[in-house]
Amino acid sequence: MAETVWSTDTGEAVYRSRDPVRNLRLRVHLQRITSSNFLHYQPAAELGKDLIDLATFRPQPTASGHRPEEDEEEEIVIGWQEKLFSQFEVDLYQNETACQSPLDYQYRQEILKLENSGGKKNRRIFTYTDSDRYTNLEEHCQRMTTAASEVPSFLVERMANVRRRRQDRRGMEGGILKSRIVTWEPSEEFVRNNHVINTPLQTMHIMADLGPYKKLGYKKYEHVLCTLKVDSNGVITVKPDFTGLKGPYRIETEGEKQELWKYTIDNVSPHAQPEEEERERRVFKDLYGRHKEYLSSLVGTDFEMTVPGALRLFVNGEVVSAQGYEYDNLYVHFFVELPTAHWSSPAFQQLSGVTQTCTTKSLGMDKVAHFSYPFTFEAFFLHEDESSDALPEWPVLYCEVLSLDFWQRYRVEGYGAVVLPATPGSHTLTVSTWRPVELGTVAELRRFFIGGSLELEDLSYVRIPGSFKGERLSRFGLRTETTGTVTFRLHCLQQSRAFMESSSLRKRMRSVLDRLEGFSQQSSIHNVLEAFRRARRRMQEARESLPQDLVSHSGTLVS
């Protein structure tokens, strides 16, 4: 007989299936090899062998004669969550006084029916399903290693209390709360009962009773052959893995009569017929179609578009941090200034904001205040005057950094401004700030002891104010001091009908943005307008060079 190669890899394997788990079928084959006493009295020439020749072993007779052949070997096909009773459960549930729960009485009725119909089909192989006590107990007694003297760590003890929700559990109906939402001082029992992983999970154990002949039904002889776990996402965990082309697994019992058993686990789930696969494919297609329609109904079929010739600007921003300032407890006041010409925003849109007060933290040589304050706004650009040669102005973000200490002393730490990026995408901007100062020691003493300092009446004076109409803006005599920096993170999005046009020259040009082909390839709105003017001049020159009889009264070419 050929030598048997044992499979020593007893780790778990993970599979994923879209089929219902109720179609899962496993064939388990269990066979007794011999008493393991033969393993300890091998000839000297064979002691070094890792592989054992099974032909050298023969089943040993018992005191009452030979073992029956069905006791030496057993093979059975098991379905998912199929309950096979052990001899211990048969003896237990035949006594009605041992039944405590409705499940116990249900098992008793099933065992009585089996006894009346000729007995159970299994002998040594049995199962524990997800509803049995063994499943719950096993979840609290998992071992992290195979060492016999394993000492559970703090993490192991905590994870032992983590349970998984059963798939058949349902929440309580109604809106009345049965308990407090927050428990400020939870007990150990409360933590153990409420620490639950949300992923629904079902467990099943395939067991074997490896007790001596005619001594079945003792808990100490029960051994786990395979553990299966299935969650609601179709993930199947098998431990150990299916045998397949590998060798059988081995179990060596302990006690006075040590015995060696081998077993295999094979997946014998029936293959779906072509008609069933096609029907399943149609069902999935219909299901996905309905789900898509449902999502579309939530979102809506009408996509909000901008008016022709308009550019819509979305900005999702964040005030990240501020650093390099003299005092602590900083906060930032910021606002966005839209140029008066061609720019507008919705009436409900808020273009300003104030961050929370933040304590600074030493980072290298600087003190940094981390705000992580989000803000968002949108604006519209509409270029109505096509004959204008002036390039449009872009919105400007102004910021003012202030400090407020424990005694409510208020100080201005700096002013800054930056033009919003003209290209869509993510941008990180660092704004350098400054503040006005007064000459002399008195002003600094007043700033230190009682707070207060020079302030700008108009924050837009940081740059050129929008209300300024002159040719030159003089800041002569304004004394300033460089202070720290403010970091902004901006995510800019732009929307326009011009992005969808494949060939704008084939259509009648109505506005600045709609006339330009490939607007998304331009780096900024300035380049877009400049390219539009060049295209317009080329078209005008081409129209003037054509014969007059090819041009219609409406100004379009006659085919």
Coordinates of C-alpha atoms in Angstrom, one line a residue:
M1 CA 0.0 0.0 0.0
A2 CA 1.3 3.5 -0.9
E3 CA 2.5 5.7 1.9
T4 CA 0.0 8.4 3.1
V5 CA 1.1 12.0 3.0
W6 CA -0.6 13.8 5.9
S7 CA -1.8 17.3 5.5
T8 CA -0.4 19.5 8.3
D9 CA -1.9 22.8 7.2
T10 CA -4.9 23.2 9.5
G11 CA -5.3 26.9 8.9
E12 CA -8.5 28.5 7.7
A13 CA -9.4 29.2 4.1
V14 CA -11.7 32.0 2.9
Y15 CA -14.1 31.7 -0.1
R16 CA -16.7 34.0 -1.5
S17 CA -19.8 32.9 -3.2
R18 CA -22.9 34.5 -4.6
D19 CA -24.9 31.3 -4.4
P20 CA -27.2 30.7 -1.4
V21 CA -25.3 29.0 1.3
R22 CA -28.1 26.5 1.8
N23 CA -26.8 24.7 -1.4
L24 CA -23.5 23.9 0.3
R25 CA -22.8 20.2 0.7
L26 CA -19.7 18.7 2.4
R27 CA -18.6 15.0 2.3
V28 CA -16.8 14.0 5.5
H29 CA -14.9 10.7 5.5
L30 CA -13.6 9.4 8.9
Q31 CA -11.4 6.3 9.3
R32 CA -9.6 4.7 12.1
I33 CA -6.0 3.7 11.2
T34 CA -4.7 1.8 14.2
S35 CA -3.8 2.1 17.9
S36 CA -1.1 4.6 18.2
N37 CA 0.9 2.2 20.4
F38 CA 2.3 0.9 17.1
L39 CA 3.7 4.3 16.4
H40 CA 5.9 4.0 19.5
Y41 CA 7.2 0.5 18.8
Q42 CA 8.3 0.8 15.2
P43 CA 11.5 -1.0 14.0
A44 CA 14.7 1.1 14.4
A45 CA 15.1 1.4 10.7
E46 CA 11.7 3.1 10.4
L47 CA 11.9 5.5 13.3
G48 CA 13.3 8.3 11.2
K49 CA 10.6 8.1 8.6
D50 CA 8.1 11.0 8.4
L51 CA 5.7 9.0 6.3
I52 CA 4.0 6.0 7.7
D53 CA 3.2 3.0 5.6
L54 CA -0.5 2.3 6.3
A55 CA -0.1 -1.3 5.1
T56 CA 1.9 -2.1 8.3
F57 CA -1.1 -1.4 10.5
R58 CA -4.1 -3.5 11.1
P59 CA -7.2 -2.8 13.3
Q60 CA -6.8 -4.4 16.7
P61 CA -9.4 -6.6 18.2
T62 CA -11.1 -5.6 21.4
A63 CA -11.8 -7.8 24.5
S64 CA -15.2 -8.7 23.1
G65 CA -14.0 -9.5 19.6
H66 CA -13.3 -7.5 16.4
R67 CA -14.7 -4.0 15.9
P68 CA -17.6 -3.9 13.4
E69 CA -16.6 -2.5 10.0
E70 CA -19.0 0.5 10.3
D71 CA -17.2 1.5 13.5
E72 CA -13.9 1.7 11.8
E73 CA -15.0 3.9 8.9
E74 CA -17.8 6.4 8.3
E75 CA -18.7 8.7 5.4
I76 CA -21.5 11.1 5.3
V77 CA -22.7 14.1 3.3
I78 CA -23.7 17.2 5.4
G79 CA -25.7 20.2 4.3
W80 CA -25.4 23.7 5.7
Q81 CA -26.8 24.0 9.3
E82 CA -27.9 20.4 9.1
K83 CA -28.3 19.0 12.6
L84 CA -26.8 15.5 13.2
F85 CA -27.2 14.4 16.8
S86 CA -24.3 12.9 18.8
Q87 CA -24.8 9.9 21.0
F88 CA -24.5 12.3 24.0
E89 CA -27.4 14.4 22.8
V90 CA -29.5 11.4 22.0
D91 CA -29.1 10.1 25.6
L92 CA -29.6 13.6 27.0
Y93 CA -32.7 14.7 25.2
Q94 CA -34.5 11.3 25.7
N95 CA -34.9 12.5 29.3
E96 CA -37.6 15.1 29.3
T97 CA -36.4 16.6 32.6
A98 CA -33.1 17.7 30.8
C99 CA -34.9 19.9 28.4
Q100 CA -35.0 23.5 29.4
S101 CA -35.4 25.7 26.3
P102 CA -37.8 25.5 23.4
L103 CA -34.8 24.3 21.3
D104 CA -34.2 21.4 23.7
Y105 CA -37.8 20.3 23.3
Q106 CA -37.5 20.6 19.5
Y107 CA -34.5 18.4 19.6
R108 CA -36.3 15.9 21.8
Q109 CA -39.1 15.6 19.3
E110 CA -36.7 15.1 16.4
I111 CA -34.8 12.4 18.3
L112 CA -38.0 10.5 19.2
K113 CA -39.0 10.6 15.5
L114 CA -35.5 9.2 14.5
E115 CA -35.9 6.4 17.1
N116 CA -39.3 5.5 15.7
S117 CA -38.0 5.5 12.1
G118 CA -35.0 3.2 12.7
G119 CA -32.4 5.4 14.4
K120 CA -30.0 8.2 13.2
K121 CA -28.0 7.7 10.1
N122 CA -24.7 8.9 11.6
R123 CA -22.6 7.2 14.2
R124 CA -19.5 9.1 15.1
I125 CA -19.8 12.2 12.9
F126 CA -22.3 14.8 14.2
T127 CA -22.7 18.6 14.0
Y128 CA -23.3 21.6 16.2
T129 CA -25.3 24.3 14.4
D130 CA -25.5 28.0 15.0
S131 CA -28.2 27.7 17.5
D132 CA -26.4 25.2 19.8
R133 CA -24.8 26.1 23.0
Y134 CA -21.4 24.8 21.8
T135 CA -21.2 27.6 19.2
N136 CA -21.7 30.3 21.8
L137 CA -19.2 28.7 24.2
E138 CA -16.6 28.2 21.5
E139 CA -16.7 31.9 20.7
H140 CA -15.6 32.7 24.2
C141 CA -12.9 30.0 24.4
Q142 CA -10.9 30.6 21.3
R143 CA -7.1 30.1 21.6
M144 CA -4.6 32.3 19.8
T145 CA -1.9 29.7 19.5
T146 CA -1.5 26.0 19.6
A147 CA 0.7 26.0 22.7
A148 CA -0.7 23.9 25.6
S149 CA 0.5 26.4 28.2
E150 CA -0.9 29.5 26.5
V151 CA -1.5 32.4 28.8
P152 CA -4.2 34.7 27.4
S153 CA -3.1 38.3 27.0
F154 CA -5.2 41.4 27.8
L155 CA -6.2 41.7 24.1
V156 CA -7.3 38.0 24.0
E157 CA -9.4 38.4 27.1
R158 CA -11.1 41.4 25.6
M159 CA -11.7 39.9 22.2
A160 CA -13.1 36.8 23.8
N161 CA -16.1 39.0 24.9
V162 CA -16.7 40.1 21.3
R163 CA -19.7 38.4 19.8
R164 CA -21.1 38.5 16.3
R165 CA -24.8 39.2 15.6
R166 CA -26.9 36.3 14.4
Q167 CA -28.6 36.7 11.1
D168 CA -32.0 35.8 12.5
R169 CA -31.9 38.5 15.1
R170 CA -34.4 41.4 14.6
G171 CA -34.4 44.7 16.2
M172 CA -37.3 45.8 18.4
E173 CA -40.1 47.5 16.6
G174 CA -41.5 50.8 17.8
G175 CA -39.8 54.1 18.8
I176 CA -39.8 53.7 22.6
L177 CA -36.3 53.4 24.0
K178 CA -36.0 50.4 26.4
S179 CA -32.7 51.6 27.9
R180 CA -30.6 54.6 28.3
I181 CA -28.7 55.7 25.2
V182 CA -25.4 56.4 27.1
T183 CA -24.2 54.4 30.0
W184 CA -21.5 56.4 31.7
E185 CA -20.2 53.7 34.1
P186 CA -20.7 50.3 32.3
S187 CA -20.1 47.2 34.3
E188 CA -18.1 44.2 33.1
E189 CA -21.4 42.3 32.5
F190 CA -22.8 45.2 30.5
V191 CA -19.7 45.4 28.3
R192 CA -19.7 41.6 27.7
N193 CA -23.4 41.7 26.7
N194 CA -23.3 44.7 24.4
H195 CA -19.9 44.5 22.7
V196 CA -21.1 43.2 19.4
I197 CA -19.5 43.1 15.9
N198 CA -22.1 44.3 13.4
T199 CA -21.4 41.8 10.7
P200 CA -24.0 39.0 10.9
L201 CA -22.3 35.6 11.1
Q202 CA -23.5 32.0 11.2
T203 CA -21.3 29.2 12.5
M204 CA -21.4 25.5 12.1
H205 CA -19.1 22.8 13.6
I206 CA -18.6 19.3 12.2
M207 CA -17.6 17.0 15.1
A208 CA -16.5 13.5 15.7
D209 CA -16.9 11.2 18.7
L210 CA -13.6 9.3 18.8
G211 CA -14.4 7.3 21.9
P212 CA -13.6 3.6 22.3
Y213 CA -15.9 1.0 20.9
K214 CA -19.2 0.8 22.6
K215 CA -18.3 3.9 24.8
L216 CA -19.7 6.7 22.6
G217 CA -21.4 9.7 24.1
Y218 CA -18.7 11.2 26.4
K219 CA -17.8 14.8 26.0
K220 CA -14.1 14.2 26.5
Y221 CA -13.9 12.2 23.3
E222 CA -15.5 14.9 21.1
H223 CA -13.1 16.5 18.5
V224 CA -13.7 19.3 16.0
L225 CA -13.2 18.1 12.4
C226 CA -14.2 21.3 10.6
T227 CA -15.5 24.8 11.5
L228 CA -17.5 26.8 8.9
K229 CA -18.5 30.5 9.2
V230 CA -20.6 32.4 6.7
D231 CA -21.4 36.1 6.9
S232 CA -24.1 38.2 5.2
N233 CA -21.7 39.2 2.4
G234 CA -21.3 35.6 1.1
V235 CA -17.8 35.1 2.7
I236 CA -17.3 31.5 3.7
T237 CA -14.5 30.6 6.1
V238 CA -13.5 27.0 6.4
K239 CA -11.1 25.6 9.0
P240 CA -9.3 23.5 8.0
D241 CA -9.5 23.9 4.3
F242 CA -11.2 21.3 2.0
T243 CA -8.9 18.4 1.4
G244 CA -8.9 18.4 -2.4
L245 CA -5.6 17.1 -3.7
K246 CA -3.9 17.3 -0.4
G247 CA -3.5 14.4 2.0
P248 CA -6.0 13.6 4.8
Y249 CA -5.9 15.3 8.2
R250 CA -5.0 13.2 11.2
I251 CA -6.2 13.1 14.8
E252 CA -4.3 11.3 17.5
T253 CA -6.4 10.7 20.6
E254 CA -5.1 10.9 24.2
G255 CA -5.6 8.6 27.1
E256 CA -4.9 5.0 27.8
K257 CA -5.8 3.7 24.4
Q258 CA -4.3 6.2 22.0
E259 CA -5.7 5.9 18.5
L260 CA -4.9 7.4 15.1
W261 CA -7.7 8.6 12.9
K262 CA -7.7 10.2 9.5
Y263 CA -10.4 12.3 7.8
T264 CA -11.1 14.2 4.6
I265 CA -13.4 17.1 3.9
D266 CA -14.6 17.6 0.3
N267 CA -17.0 20.1 -1.2
V268 CA -19.6 18.1 -3.1
S269 CA -22.1 20.9 -3.7
P270 CA -24.1 20.2 -6.8
H271 CA -23.3 22.2 -9.9
A272 CA -26.0 24.4 -11.3
Q273 CA -27.6 23.4 -14.5
P274 CA -27.2 25.7 -17.5
E275 CA -30.9 26.6 -17.3
E276 CA -30.6 27.5 -13.7
E277 CA -27.5 29.6 -14.3
E278 CA -29.3 31.5 -17.1
R279 CA -32.3 32.0 -14.8
E280 CA -30.1 33.2 -12.0
R281 CA -28.3 35.6 -14.4
R282 CA -31.6 37.1 -15.5
V283 CA -32.7 37.4 -11.9
F284 CA -29.5 39.3 -11.0
K285 CA -29.8 41.5 -14.0
D286 CA -33.3 42.4 -13.1
L287 CA -32.3 43.0 -9.5
Y288 CA -29.4 45.2 -10.5
G289 CA -31.7 47.1 -12.9
R290 CA -34.3 47.7 -10.2
H291 CA -31.6 48.9 -7.8
K292 CA -30.2 51.2 -10.4
E293 CA -33.7 52.7 -11.0
Y294 CA -34.1 53.1 -7.3
L295 CA -30.9 55.0 -7.0
S296 CA -31.8 57.1 -10.0
S297 CA -35.1 58.0 -8.4
L298 CA -33.3 59.2 -5.3
V299 CA -30.8 61.3 -7.2
G300 CA -33.2 62.5 -9.9
T301 CA -33.0 62.4 -13.7
D302 CA -32.5 66.1 -14.2
F303 CA -28.9 67.2 -13.9
E304 CA -28.6 70.8 -12.9
M305 CA -26.9 72.7 -15.7
T306 CA -25.6 76.2 -15.8
V307 CA -27.0 78.8 -18.2
P308 CA -25.2 79.2 -21.5
G309 CA -22.1 81.3 -21.2
A310 CA -21.8 80.8 -17.4
L311 CA -19.1 79.2 -15.3
R312 CA -20.0 77.7 -12.0
L313 CA -17.3 77.5 -9.3
F314 CA -17.6 75.2 -6.3
V315 CA -15.0 75.4 -3.6
N316 CA -14.8 73.0 -0.7
G317 CA -12.1 74.5 1.6
E318 CA -10.5 74.0 4.9
V319 CA -8.6 76.3 7.2
V320 CA -5.8 73.9 8.1
S321 CA -3.5 75.7 10.4
A322 CA -1.8 78.9 11.4
Q323 CA 1.8 79.3 12.7
G324 CA 4.4 81.8 13.6
Y325 CA 2.3 84.2 15.7
E326 CA 3.2 85.9 18.9
Y327 CA 0.3 85.0 21.1
D328 CA -1.7 81.8 21.8
N329 CA -5.5 81.0 21.4
L330 CA -5.8 82.0 17.8
Y331 CA -8.8 82.1 15.6
V332 CA -9.3 83.1 11.9
H333 CA -11.9 85.3 10.4
F334 CA -12.1 84.9 6.6
F335 CA -14.3 85.9 3.7
V336 CA -14.4 85.7 -0.1
E337 CA -14.7 88.8 -2.1
L338 CA -16.4 88.4 -5.5
P339 CA -15.5 91.0 -8.2
T340 CA -18.4 93.2 -8.9
A341 CA -18.3 92.6 -12.6
H342 CA -19.6 89.3 -14.0
W343 CA -19.6 87.4 -10.6
S344 CA -22.5 86.5 -8.4
S345 CA -23.5 84.0 -5.7
P346 CA -26.8 82.5 -4.5
A347 CA -28.8 84.6 -2.0
F348 CA -28.4 81.9 0.6
Q349 CA -24.7 81.6 0.1
Q350 CA -22.5 82.6 3.1
L351 CA -19.1 83.9 1.9
S352 CA -17.5 84.4 5.3
G353 CA -16.8 82.4 8.4
V354 CA -14.9 82.3 11.8
T355 CA -13.0 79.3 13.0
Q356 CA -13.0 78.0 16.6
T357 CA -10.3 79.3 19.1
C358 CA -7.4 77.0 19.0
T359 CA -4.4 76.6 21.3
T360 CA -1.0 76.4 19.7
K361 CA 1.3 73.4 19.8
S362 CA 5.1 73.6 19.5
L363 CA 6.3 72.2 16.3
G364 CA 10.0 72.7 15.9
M365 CA 10.8 76.4 16.3
D366 CA 7.2 77.5 15.6
K367 CA 3.9 77.4 17.5
V368 CA 1.2 75.9 15.3
A369 CA -2.6 76.1 15.8
H370 CA -4.4 73.3 13.9
F371 CA -8.0 74.4 13.0
S372 CA -9.2 71.8 10.4
Y373 CA -12.2 74.1 9.9
P374 CA -14.2 73.3 6.8
F375 CA -16.1 75.7 4.6
T376 CA -17.8 75.7 1.2
F377 CA -19.3 78.2 -1.2
E378 CA -20.2 78.5 -4.8
A379 CA -20.2 81.4 -7.3
F380 CA -21.2 82.1 -10.9
F381 CA -19.2 83.8 -13.6
L382 CA -21.2 85.2 -16.5
H383 CA -19.5 87.1 -19.4
E384 CA -22.2 89.0 -21.2
D385 CA -20.2 91.6 -23.0
E386 CA -18.4 89.8 -25.8
S387 CA -16.8 92.9 -27.1
S388 CA -14.9 93.6 -23.9
D389 CA -11.2 93.0 -24.1
A390 CA -10.5 93.2 -20.4
L391 CA -9.7 89.9 -18.7
P392 CA -12.1 89.0 -15.8
E393 CA -11.1 89.2 -12.2
W394 CA -11.0 86.1 -10.0
P395 CA -12.4 85.9 -6.5
V396 CA -10.1 86.7 -3.6
L397 CA -9.9 85.0 -0.2
Y398 CA -9.2 87.4 2.7
C399 CA -8.2 86.2 6.2
E400 CA -7.7 88.0 9.5
V401 CA -5.9 86.2 12.4
L402 CA -6.8 87.2 15.9
S403 CA -6.0 86.1 19.4
L404 CA -8.1 86.1 22.6
D405 CA -6.5 85.2 25.9
F406 CA -7.8 84.1 29.3
W407 CA -8.4 87.7 30.4
Q408 CA -10.4 88.4 27.2
R409 CA -7.6 90.5 25.8
Y410 CA -8.1 90.8 22.0
R411 CA -5.3 91.4 19.6
V412 CA -5.0 91.4 15.8
E413 CA -2.2 89.1 14.7
G414 CA -2.2 89.5 11.0
Y415 CA -4.0 90.2 7.7
G416 CA -3.6 88.2 4.5
A417 CA -5.2 87.6 1.1
V418 CA -4.8 85.1 -1.8
V419 CA -6.5 84.8 -5.2
L420 CA -8.5 81.6 -5.5
P421 CA -6.9 79.0 -7.9
A422 CA -8.2 79.4 -11.5
T423 CA -7.7 75.6 -12.2
P424 CA -9.9 72.9 -10.9
G425 CA -8.4 70.3 -8.5
S426 CA -6.9 70.3 -5.0
H427 CA -4.7 73.1 -3.9
T428 CA -2.8 73.9 -0.7
L429 CA -2.2 77.6 -0.3
T430 CA 0.0 79.3 2.3
V431 CA -0.9 82.9 3.0
S432 CA 1.7 85.2 4.5
T433 CA 0.2 87.8 6.8
W434 CA 1.2 91.2 8.2
R435 CA -0.2 93.6 10.8
P436 CA 0.0 97.4 11.2
V437 CA 2.3 98.7 14.0
E438 CA 2.8 101.9 15.8
L439 CA 6.1 103.5 16.7
G440 CA 7.2 103.7 20.3
T441 CA 7.2 101.5 23.4
V442 CA 3.8 102.6 24.7
A443 CA 1.9 101.0 21.9
E444 CA 3.7 97.6 22.5
L445 CA 3.1 97.9 26.3
R446 CA -0.6 98.6 25.7
R447 CA -0.8 95.6 23.3
F448 CA 0.9 93.4 25.9
F449 CA -1.0 94.4 29.1
I450 CA -4.5 95.5 28.0
G451 CA -4.7 94.2 24.4
G452 CA -5.9 96.1 21.4
S453 CA -3.8 97.3 18.4
L454 CA -4.2 99.1 15.1
E455 CA -6.8 97.5 12.8
L456 CA -7.8 97.9 9.2
E457 CA -11.1 99.6 8.7
D458 CA -11.6 97.8 5.4
L459 CA -10.1 94.3 5.2
S460 CA -10.0 94.5 1.4
Y461 CA -7.2 97.1 1.9
V462 CA -4.9 94.2 2.2
R463 CA -5.0 94.1 -1.6
I464 CA -6.6 96.7 -3.9
P465 CA -10.1 97.4 -2.6
G466 CA -12.9 96.8 -5.0
S467 CA -14.3 100.3 -4.3
F468 CA -11.0 101.9 -5.4
K469 CA -11.4 103.8 -8.7
G470 CA -8.1 105.5 -9.1
E471 CA -5.0 104.6 -11.1
R472 CA -2.6 104.3 -8.2
L473 CA -3.1 103.2 -4.6
S474 CA -0.6 104.7 -2.2
R475 CA 0.2 103.0 1.1
F476 CA 2.9 105.6 2.0
G477 CA 3.3 106.0 5.7
L478 CA 1.7 102.7 6.7
R479 CA 4.0 100.9 9.0
T480 CA 3.6 97.1 9.0
E481 CA 5.3 94.0 10.5
T482 CA 5.5 90.6 9.0
T483 CA 3.8 87.9 11.2
G484 CA 3.0 84.3 10.6
T485 CA 1.3 82.2 7.9
V486 CA -2.1 80.6 7.4
T487 CA -2.6 77.4 5.4
F488 CA -5.7 76.7 3.4
R489 CA -6.6 73.5 1.5
L490 CA -9.0 74.1 -1.4
H491 CA -10.8 71.6 -3.6
C492 CA -12.1 73.5 -6.6
L493 CA -14.7 72.3 -9.1
Q494 CA -15.8 74.1 -12.3
Q495 CA -19.0 73.4 -14.3
S496 CA -19.9 74.9 -17.7
R497 CA -21.7 73.8 -20.8
A498 CA -18.6 74.4 -22.8
F499 CA -17.0 71.3 -21.2
M500 CA -19.4 69.0 -23.1
E501 CA -19.0 70.5 -26.5
S502 CA -17.1 68.4 -29.0
S503 CA -16.9 71.1 -31.8
S504 CA -18.0 74.5 -30.9
L505 CA -17.2 75.9 -34.3
R506 CA -20.1 73.9 -35.8
K507 CA -22.6 75.7 -33.6
R508 CA -23.7 79.2 -33.3
M509 CA -21.5 80.9 -30.7
R510 CA -23.7 82.5 -28.0
S511 CA -21.2 83.4 -25.3
V512 CA -17.6 83.5 -24.3
L513 CA -17.4 80.0 -22.8
D514 CA -19.8 78.2 -25.2
R515 CA -17.8 79.2 -28.2
L516 CA -14.6 77.6 -27.2
E517 CA -13.8 74.0 -28.1
G518 CA -12.1 71.9 -25.5
F519 CA -12.5 74.3 -22.6
S520 CA -11.3 71.7 -20.1
Q521 CA -7.9 71.7 -21.7
Q522 CA -7.3 75.3 -20.8
S523 CA -5.4 76.1 -17.6
S524 CA -7.4 79.1 -16.5
I525 CA -10.2 81.4 -17.5
H526 CA -7.7 84.0 -18.7
N527 CA -6.4 81.5 -21.3
V528 CA -9.9 80.6 -22.3
L529 CA -10.9 84.1 -23.1
E530 CA -7.7 84.8 -24.9
A531 CA -8.1 81.7 -27.1
F532 CA -11.7 82.7 -27.8
R533 CA -10.7 86.1 -29.1
R534 CA -8.1 84.5 -31.3
A535 CA -10.7 82.0 -32.7
R536 CA -13.1 84.8 -33.3
R537 CA -10.6 86.9 -35.2
R538 CA -9.8 83.8 -37.4
M539 CA -13.4 83.2 -38.2
Q540 CA -14.0 86.8 -39.0
E541 CA -11.0 86.8 -41.4
A542 CA -12.2 83.5 -43.0
R543 CA -15.7 84.9 -43.5
E544 CA -14.4 88.1 -45.2
S545 CA -12.2 86.1 -47.6
L546 CA -15.2 84.0 -48.9
P547 CA -17.2 85.1 -52.0
Q548 CA -20.3 87.0 -51.1
D549 CA -22.7 84.7 -52.9
L550 CA -21.7 81.8 -50.5
V551 CA -22.8 83.8 -47.5
S552 CA -26.4 84.0 -46.5
H553 CA -28.2 87.0 -45.0
S554 CA -28.1 85.4 -41.6
G555 CA -24.3 85.2 -41.7
T556 CA -24.0 81.4 -41.9
L557 CA -22.5 79.4 -44.8
V558 CA -24.8 78.1 -47.5
S559 CA -24.4 74.4 -48.2

